[in-house]
Short mmCIF file of N, CA and C in Angstrom, two decimals:
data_model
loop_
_atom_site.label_atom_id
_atom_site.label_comp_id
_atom_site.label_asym_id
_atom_site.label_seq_id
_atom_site.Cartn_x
_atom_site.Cartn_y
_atom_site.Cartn_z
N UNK D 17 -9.21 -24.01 -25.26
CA UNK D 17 -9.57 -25.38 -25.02
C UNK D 17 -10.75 -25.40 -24.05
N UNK D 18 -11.70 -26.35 -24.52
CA UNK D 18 -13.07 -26.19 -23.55
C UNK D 18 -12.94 -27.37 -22.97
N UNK D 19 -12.97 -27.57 -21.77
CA UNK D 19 -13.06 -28.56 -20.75
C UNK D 19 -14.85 -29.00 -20.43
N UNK D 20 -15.48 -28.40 -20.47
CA UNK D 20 -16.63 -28.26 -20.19
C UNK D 20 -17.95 -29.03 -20.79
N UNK D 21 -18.31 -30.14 -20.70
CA UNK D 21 -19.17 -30.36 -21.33
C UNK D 21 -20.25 -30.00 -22.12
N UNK D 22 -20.95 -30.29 -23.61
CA UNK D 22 -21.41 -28.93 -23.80
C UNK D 22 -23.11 -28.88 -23.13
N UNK D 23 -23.55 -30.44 -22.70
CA UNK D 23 -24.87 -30.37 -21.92
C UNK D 23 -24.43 -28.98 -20.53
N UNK D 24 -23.51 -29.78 -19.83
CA UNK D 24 -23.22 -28.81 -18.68
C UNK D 24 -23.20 -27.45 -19.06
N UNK D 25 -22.66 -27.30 -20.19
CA UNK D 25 -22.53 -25.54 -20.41
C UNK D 25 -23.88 -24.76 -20.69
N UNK D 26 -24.77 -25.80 -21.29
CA UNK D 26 -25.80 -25.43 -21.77
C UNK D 26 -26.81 -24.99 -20.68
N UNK D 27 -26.51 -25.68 -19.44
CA UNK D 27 -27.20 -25.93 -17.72
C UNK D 27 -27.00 -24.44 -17.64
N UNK D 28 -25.39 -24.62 -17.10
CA UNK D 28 -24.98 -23.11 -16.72
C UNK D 28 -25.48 -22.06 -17.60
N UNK D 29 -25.69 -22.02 -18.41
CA UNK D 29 -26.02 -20.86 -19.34
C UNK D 29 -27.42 -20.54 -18.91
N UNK D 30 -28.31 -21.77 -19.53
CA UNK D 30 -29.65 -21.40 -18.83
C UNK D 30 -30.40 -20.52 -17.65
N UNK D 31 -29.18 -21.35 -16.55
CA UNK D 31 -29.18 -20.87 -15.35
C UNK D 31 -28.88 -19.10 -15.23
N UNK D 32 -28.19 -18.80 -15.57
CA UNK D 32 -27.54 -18.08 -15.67
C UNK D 32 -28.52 -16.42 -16.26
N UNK D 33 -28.96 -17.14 -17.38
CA UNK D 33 -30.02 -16.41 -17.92
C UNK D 33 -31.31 -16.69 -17.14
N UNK D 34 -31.44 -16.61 -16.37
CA UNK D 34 -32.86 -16.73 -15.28
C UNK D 34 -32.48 -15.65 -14.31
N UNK D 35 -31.11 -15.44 -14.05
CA UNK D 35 -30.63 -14.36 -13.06
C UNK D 35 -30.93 -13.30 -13.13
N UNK D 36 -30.95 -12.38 -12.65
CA UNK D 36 -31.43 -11.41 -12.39
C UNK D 36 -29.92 -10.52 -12.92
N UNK D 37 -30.07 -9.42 -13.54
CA UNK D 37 -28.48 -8.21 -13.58
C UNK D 37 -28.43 -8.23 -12.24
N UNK D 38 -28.96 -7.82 -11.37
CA UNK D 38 -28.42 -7.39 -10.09
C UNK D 38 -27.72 -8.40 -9.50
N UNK D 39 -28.22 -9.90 -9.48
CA UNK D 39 -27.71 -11.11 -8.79
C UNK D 39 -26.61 -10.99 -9.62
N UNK D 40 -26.11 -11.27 -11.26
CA UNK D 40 -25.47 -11.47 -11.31
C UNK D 40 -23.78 -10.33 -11.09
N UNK D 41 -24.30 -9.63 -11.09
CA UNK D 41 -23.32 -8.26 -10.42
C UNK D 41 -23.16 -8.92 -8.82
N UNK D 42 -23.60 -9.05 -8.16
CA UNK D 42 -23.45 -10.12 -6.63
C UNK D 42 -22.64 -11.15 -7.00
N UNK D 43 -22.78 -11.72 -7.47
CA UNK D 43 -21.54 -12.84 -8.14
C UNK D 43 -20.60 -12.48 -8.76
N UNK D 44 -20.38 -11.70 -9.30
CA UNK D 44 -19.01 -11.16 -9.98
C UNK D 44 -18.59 -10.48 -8.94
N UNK D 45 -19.24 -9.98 -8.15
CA UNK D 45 -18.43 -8.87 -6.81
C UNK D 45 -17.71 -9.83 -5.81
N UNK D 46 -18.47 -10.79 -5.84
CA UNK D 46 -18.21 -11.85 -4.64
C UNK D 46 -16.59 -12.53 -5.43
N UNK D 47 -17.06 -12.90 -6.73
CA UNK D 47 -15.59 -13.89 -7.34
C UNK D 47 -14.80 -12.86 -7.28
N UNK D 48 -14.63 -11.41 -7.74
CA UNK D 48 -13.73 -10.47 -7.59
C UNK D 48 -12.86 -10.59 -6.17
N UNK D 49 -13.71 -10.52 -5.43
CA UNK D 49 -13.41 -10.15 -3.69
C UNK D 49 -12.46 -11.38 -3.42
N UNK D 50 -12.81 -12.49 -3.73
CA UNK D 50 -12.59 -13.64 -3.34
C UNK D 50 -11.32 -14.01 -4.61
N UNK D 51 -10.98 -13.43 -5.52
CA UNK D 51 -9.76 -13.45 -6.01
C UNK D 51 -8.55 -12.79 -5.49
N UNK D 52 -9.20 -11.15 -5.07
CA UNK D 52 -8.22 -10.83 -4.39
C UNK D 52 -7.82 -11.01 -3.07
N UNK D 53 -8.53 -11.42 -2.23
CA UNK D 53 -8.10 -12.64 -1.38
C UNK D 53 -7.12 -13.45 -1.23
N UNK D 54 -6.80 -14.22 -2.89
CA UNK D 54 -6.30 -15.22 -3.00
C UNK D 54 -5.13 -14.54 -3.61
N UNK D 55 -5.04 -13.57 -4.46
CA UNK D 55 -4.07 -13.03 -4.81
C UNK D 55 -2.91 -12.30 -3.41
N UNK D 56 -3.84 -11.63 -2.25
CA UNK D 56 -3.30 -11.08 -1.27
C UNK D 56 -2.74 -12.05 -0.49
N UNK D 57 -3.01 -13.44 -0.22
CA UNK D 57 -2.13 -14.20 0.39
C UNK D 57 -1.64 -15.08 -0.34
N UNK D 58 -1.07 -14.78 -1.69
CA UNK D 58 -0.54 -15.52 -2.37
C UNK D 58 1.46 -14.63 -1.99
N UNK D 59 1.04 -13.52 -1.36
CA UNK D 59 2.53 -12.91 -0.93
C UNK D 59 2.66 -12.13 0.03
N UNK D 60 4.03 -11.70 0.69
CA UNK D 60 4.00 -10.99 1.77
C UNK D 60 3.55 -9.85 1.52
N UNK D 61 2.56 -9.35 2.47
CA UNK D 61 2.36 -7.54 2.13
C UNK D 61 3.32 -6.78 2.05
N UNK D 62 4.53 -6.88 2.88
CA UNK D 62 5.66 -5.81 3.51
C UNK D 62 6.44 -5.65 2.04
N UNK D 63 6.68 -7.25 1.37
CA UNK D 63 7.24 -6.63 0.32
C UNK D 63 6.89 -5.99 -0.80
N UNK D 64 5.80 -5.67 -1.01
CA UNK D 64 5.03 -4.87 -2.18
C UNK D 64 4.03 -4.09 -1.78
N UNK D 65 4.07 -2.75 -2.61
CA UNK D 65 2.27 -2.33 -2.45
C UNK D 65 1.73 -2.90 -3.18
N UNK D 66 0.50 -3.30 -1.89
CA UNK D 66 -0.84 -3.72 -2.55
C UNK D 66 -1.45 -3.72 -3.84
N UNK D 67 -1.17 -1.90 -4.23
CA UNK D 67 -1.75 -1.54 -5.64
C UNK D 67 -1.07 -2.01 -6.62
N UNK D 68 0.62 -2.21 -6.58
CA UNK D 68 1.23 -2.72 -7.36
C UNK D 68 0.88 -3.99 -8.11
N UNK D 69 0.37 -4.90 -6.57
CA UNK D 69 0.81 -6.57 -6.73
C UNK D 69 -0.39 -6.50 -7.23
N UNK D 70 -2.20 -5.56 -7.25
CA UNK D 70 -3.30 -5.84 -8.60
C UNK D 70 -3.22 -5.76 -9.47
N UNK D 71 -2.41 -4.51 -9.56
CA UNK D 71 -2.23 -3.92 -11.07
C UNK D 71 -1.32 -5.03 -11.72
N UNK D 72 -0.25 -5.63 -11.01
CA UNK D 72 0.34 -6.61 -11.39
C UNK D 72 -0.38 -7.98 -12.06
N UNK D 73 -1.20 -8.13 -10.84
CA UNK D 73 -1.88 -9.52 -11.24
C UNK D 73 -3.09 -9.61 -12.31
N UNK D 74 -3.87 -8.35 -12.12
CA UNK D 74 -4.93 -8.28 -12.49
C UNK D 74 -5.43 -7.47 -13.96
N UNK D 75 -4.61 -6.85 -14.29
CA UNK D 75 -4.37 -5.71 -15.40
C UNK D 75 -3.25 -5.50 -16.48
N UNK D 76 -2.28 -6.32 -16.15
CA UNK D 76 -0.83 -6.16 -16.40
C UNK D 76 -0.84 -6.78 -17.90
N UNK D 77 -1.72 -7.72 -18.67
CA UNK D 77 -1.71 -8.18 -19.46
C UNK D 77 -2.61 -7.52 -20.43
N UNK D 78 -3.21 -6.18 -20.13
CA UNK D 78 -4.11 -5.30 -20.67
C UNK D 78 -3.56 -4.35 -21.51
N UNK D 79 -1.94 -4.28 -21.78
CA UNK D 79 -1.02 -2.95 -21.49
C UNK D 79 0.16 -3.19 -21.55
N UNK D 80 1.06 -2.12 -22.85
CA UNK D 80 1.76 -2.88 -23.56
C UNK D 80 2.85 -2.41 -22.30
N UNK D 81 4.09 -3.21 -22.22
CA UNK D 81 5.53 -3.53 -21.33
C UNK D 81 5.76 -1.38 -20.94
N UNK D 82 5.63 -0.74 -21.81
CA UNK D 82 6.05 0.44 -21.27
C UNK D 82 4.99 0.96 -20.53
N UNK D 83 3.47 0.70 -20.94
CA UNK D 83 2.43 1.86 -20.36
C UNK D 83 2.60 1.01 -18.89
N UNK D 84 2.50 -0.01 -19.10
CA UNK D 84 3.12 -1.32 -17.31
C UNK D 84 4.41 -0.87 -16.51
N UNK D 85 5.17 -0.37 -17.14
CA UNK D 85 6.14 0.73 -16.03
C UNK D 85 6.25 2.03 -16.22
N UNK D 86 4.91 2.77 -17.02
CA UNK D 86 4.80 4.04 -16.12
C UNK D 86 3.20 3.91 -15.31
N UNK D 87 2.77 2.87 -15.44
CA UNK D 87 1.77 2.88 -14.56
C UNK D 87 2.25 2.32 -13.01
N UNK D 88 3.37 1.12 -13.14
CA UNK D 88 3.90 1.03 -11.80
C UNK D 88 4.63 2.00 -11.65
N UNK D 89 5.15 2.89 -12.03
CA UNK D 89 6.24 4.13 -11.55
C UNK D 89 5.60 4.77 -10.81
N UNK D 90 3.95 5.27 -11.58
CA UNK D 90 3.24 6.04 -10.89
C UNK D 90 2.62 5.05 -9.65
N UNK D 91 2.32 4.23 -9.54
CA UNK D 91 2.01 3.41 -8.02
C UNK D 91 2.88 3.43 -7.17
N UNK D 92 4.19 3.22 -7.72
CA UNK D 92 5.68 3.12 -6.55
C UNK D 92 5.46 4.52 -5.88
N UNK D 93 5.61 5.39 -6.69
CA UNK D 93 6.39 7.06 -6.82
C UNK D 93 4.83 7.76 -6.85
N UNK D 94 4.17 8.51 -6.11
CA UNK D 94 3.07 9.56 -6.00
C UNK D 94 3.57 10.84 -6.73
N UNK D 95 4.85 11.12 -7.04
CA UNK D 95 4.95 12.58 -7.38
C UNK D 95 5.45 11.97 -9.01
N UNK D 96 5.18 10.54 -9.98
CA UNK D 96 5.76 10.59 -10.57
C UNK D 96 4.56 10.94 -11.65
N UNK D 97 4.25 12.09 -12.61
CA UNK D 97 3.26 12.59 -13.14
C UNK D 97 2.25 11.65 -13.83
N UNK D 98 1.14 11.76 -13.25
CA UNK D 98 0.02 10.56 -14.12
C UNK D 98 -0.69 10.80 -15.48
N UNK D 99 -0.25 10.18 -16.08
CA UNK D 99 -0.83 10.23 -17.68
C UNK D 99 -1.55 9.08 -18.14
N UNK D 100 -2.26 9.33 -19.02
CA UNK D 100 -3.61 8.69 -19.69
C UNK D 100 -3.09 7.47 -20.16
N UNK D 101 -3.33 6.42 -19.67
CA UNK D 101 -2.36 5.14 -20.50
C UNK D 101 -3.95 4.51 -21.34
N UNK D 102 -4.82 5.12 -21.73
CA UNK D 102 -5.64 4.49 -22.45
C UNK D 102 -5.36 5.08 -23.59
N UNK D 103 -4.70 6.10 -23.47
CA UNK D 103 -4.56 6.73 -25.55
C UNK D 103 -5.19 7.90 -25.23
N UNK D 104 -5.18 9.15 -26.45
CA UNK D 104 -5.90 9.65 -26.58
C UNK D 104 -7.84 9.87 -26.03
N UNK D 105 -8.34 11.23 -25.53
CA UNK D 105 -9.37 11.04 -25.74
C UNK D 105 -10.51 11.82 -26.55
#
């Protein structure tokens, strides 16, 4: 569903394409930073690792229900053996 007007989208786009790669890599670093931010005080630290609660928030929908608990096994657990959850290479 597009919320967005399509003059407005057309603005942003423009805009957008005037940027520079480098600027726009500065803006994606910045919204990144500034998500996890929002993700990190969205809960207590003490009760989770950190790496968990990204991989949780941020990746978790990338990756089917099993490769998602041996990738948190291996975040919980350091000695629990790390394997390739992209497939084959």
């Amino acid at each position: 569903m597009i919320h967005t007007p399509s003059n407005v989208d057309a603005y942003v786009r423009a805009r957008m394409a005037e940027t520079t790669p480098a600027r726009r890599l500065q803006m994606a670093s910045r919204m990144f930073s500034t998500a996890r931010t929002l993700v990190k005080a969205s809960v207590d630290e003490s009760e989770i690792d950190e790496r968990v609660l990204f991989f949780s928030r941020f990746y978790a929908k990338d990756f089917s229900k099993a490769d998602c608990e041996k990738i948190l096994a291996s975040l919980i657990d350091p000695t629990v053996p790390q394997t390739n959850h992209l497939g084959p290479t």
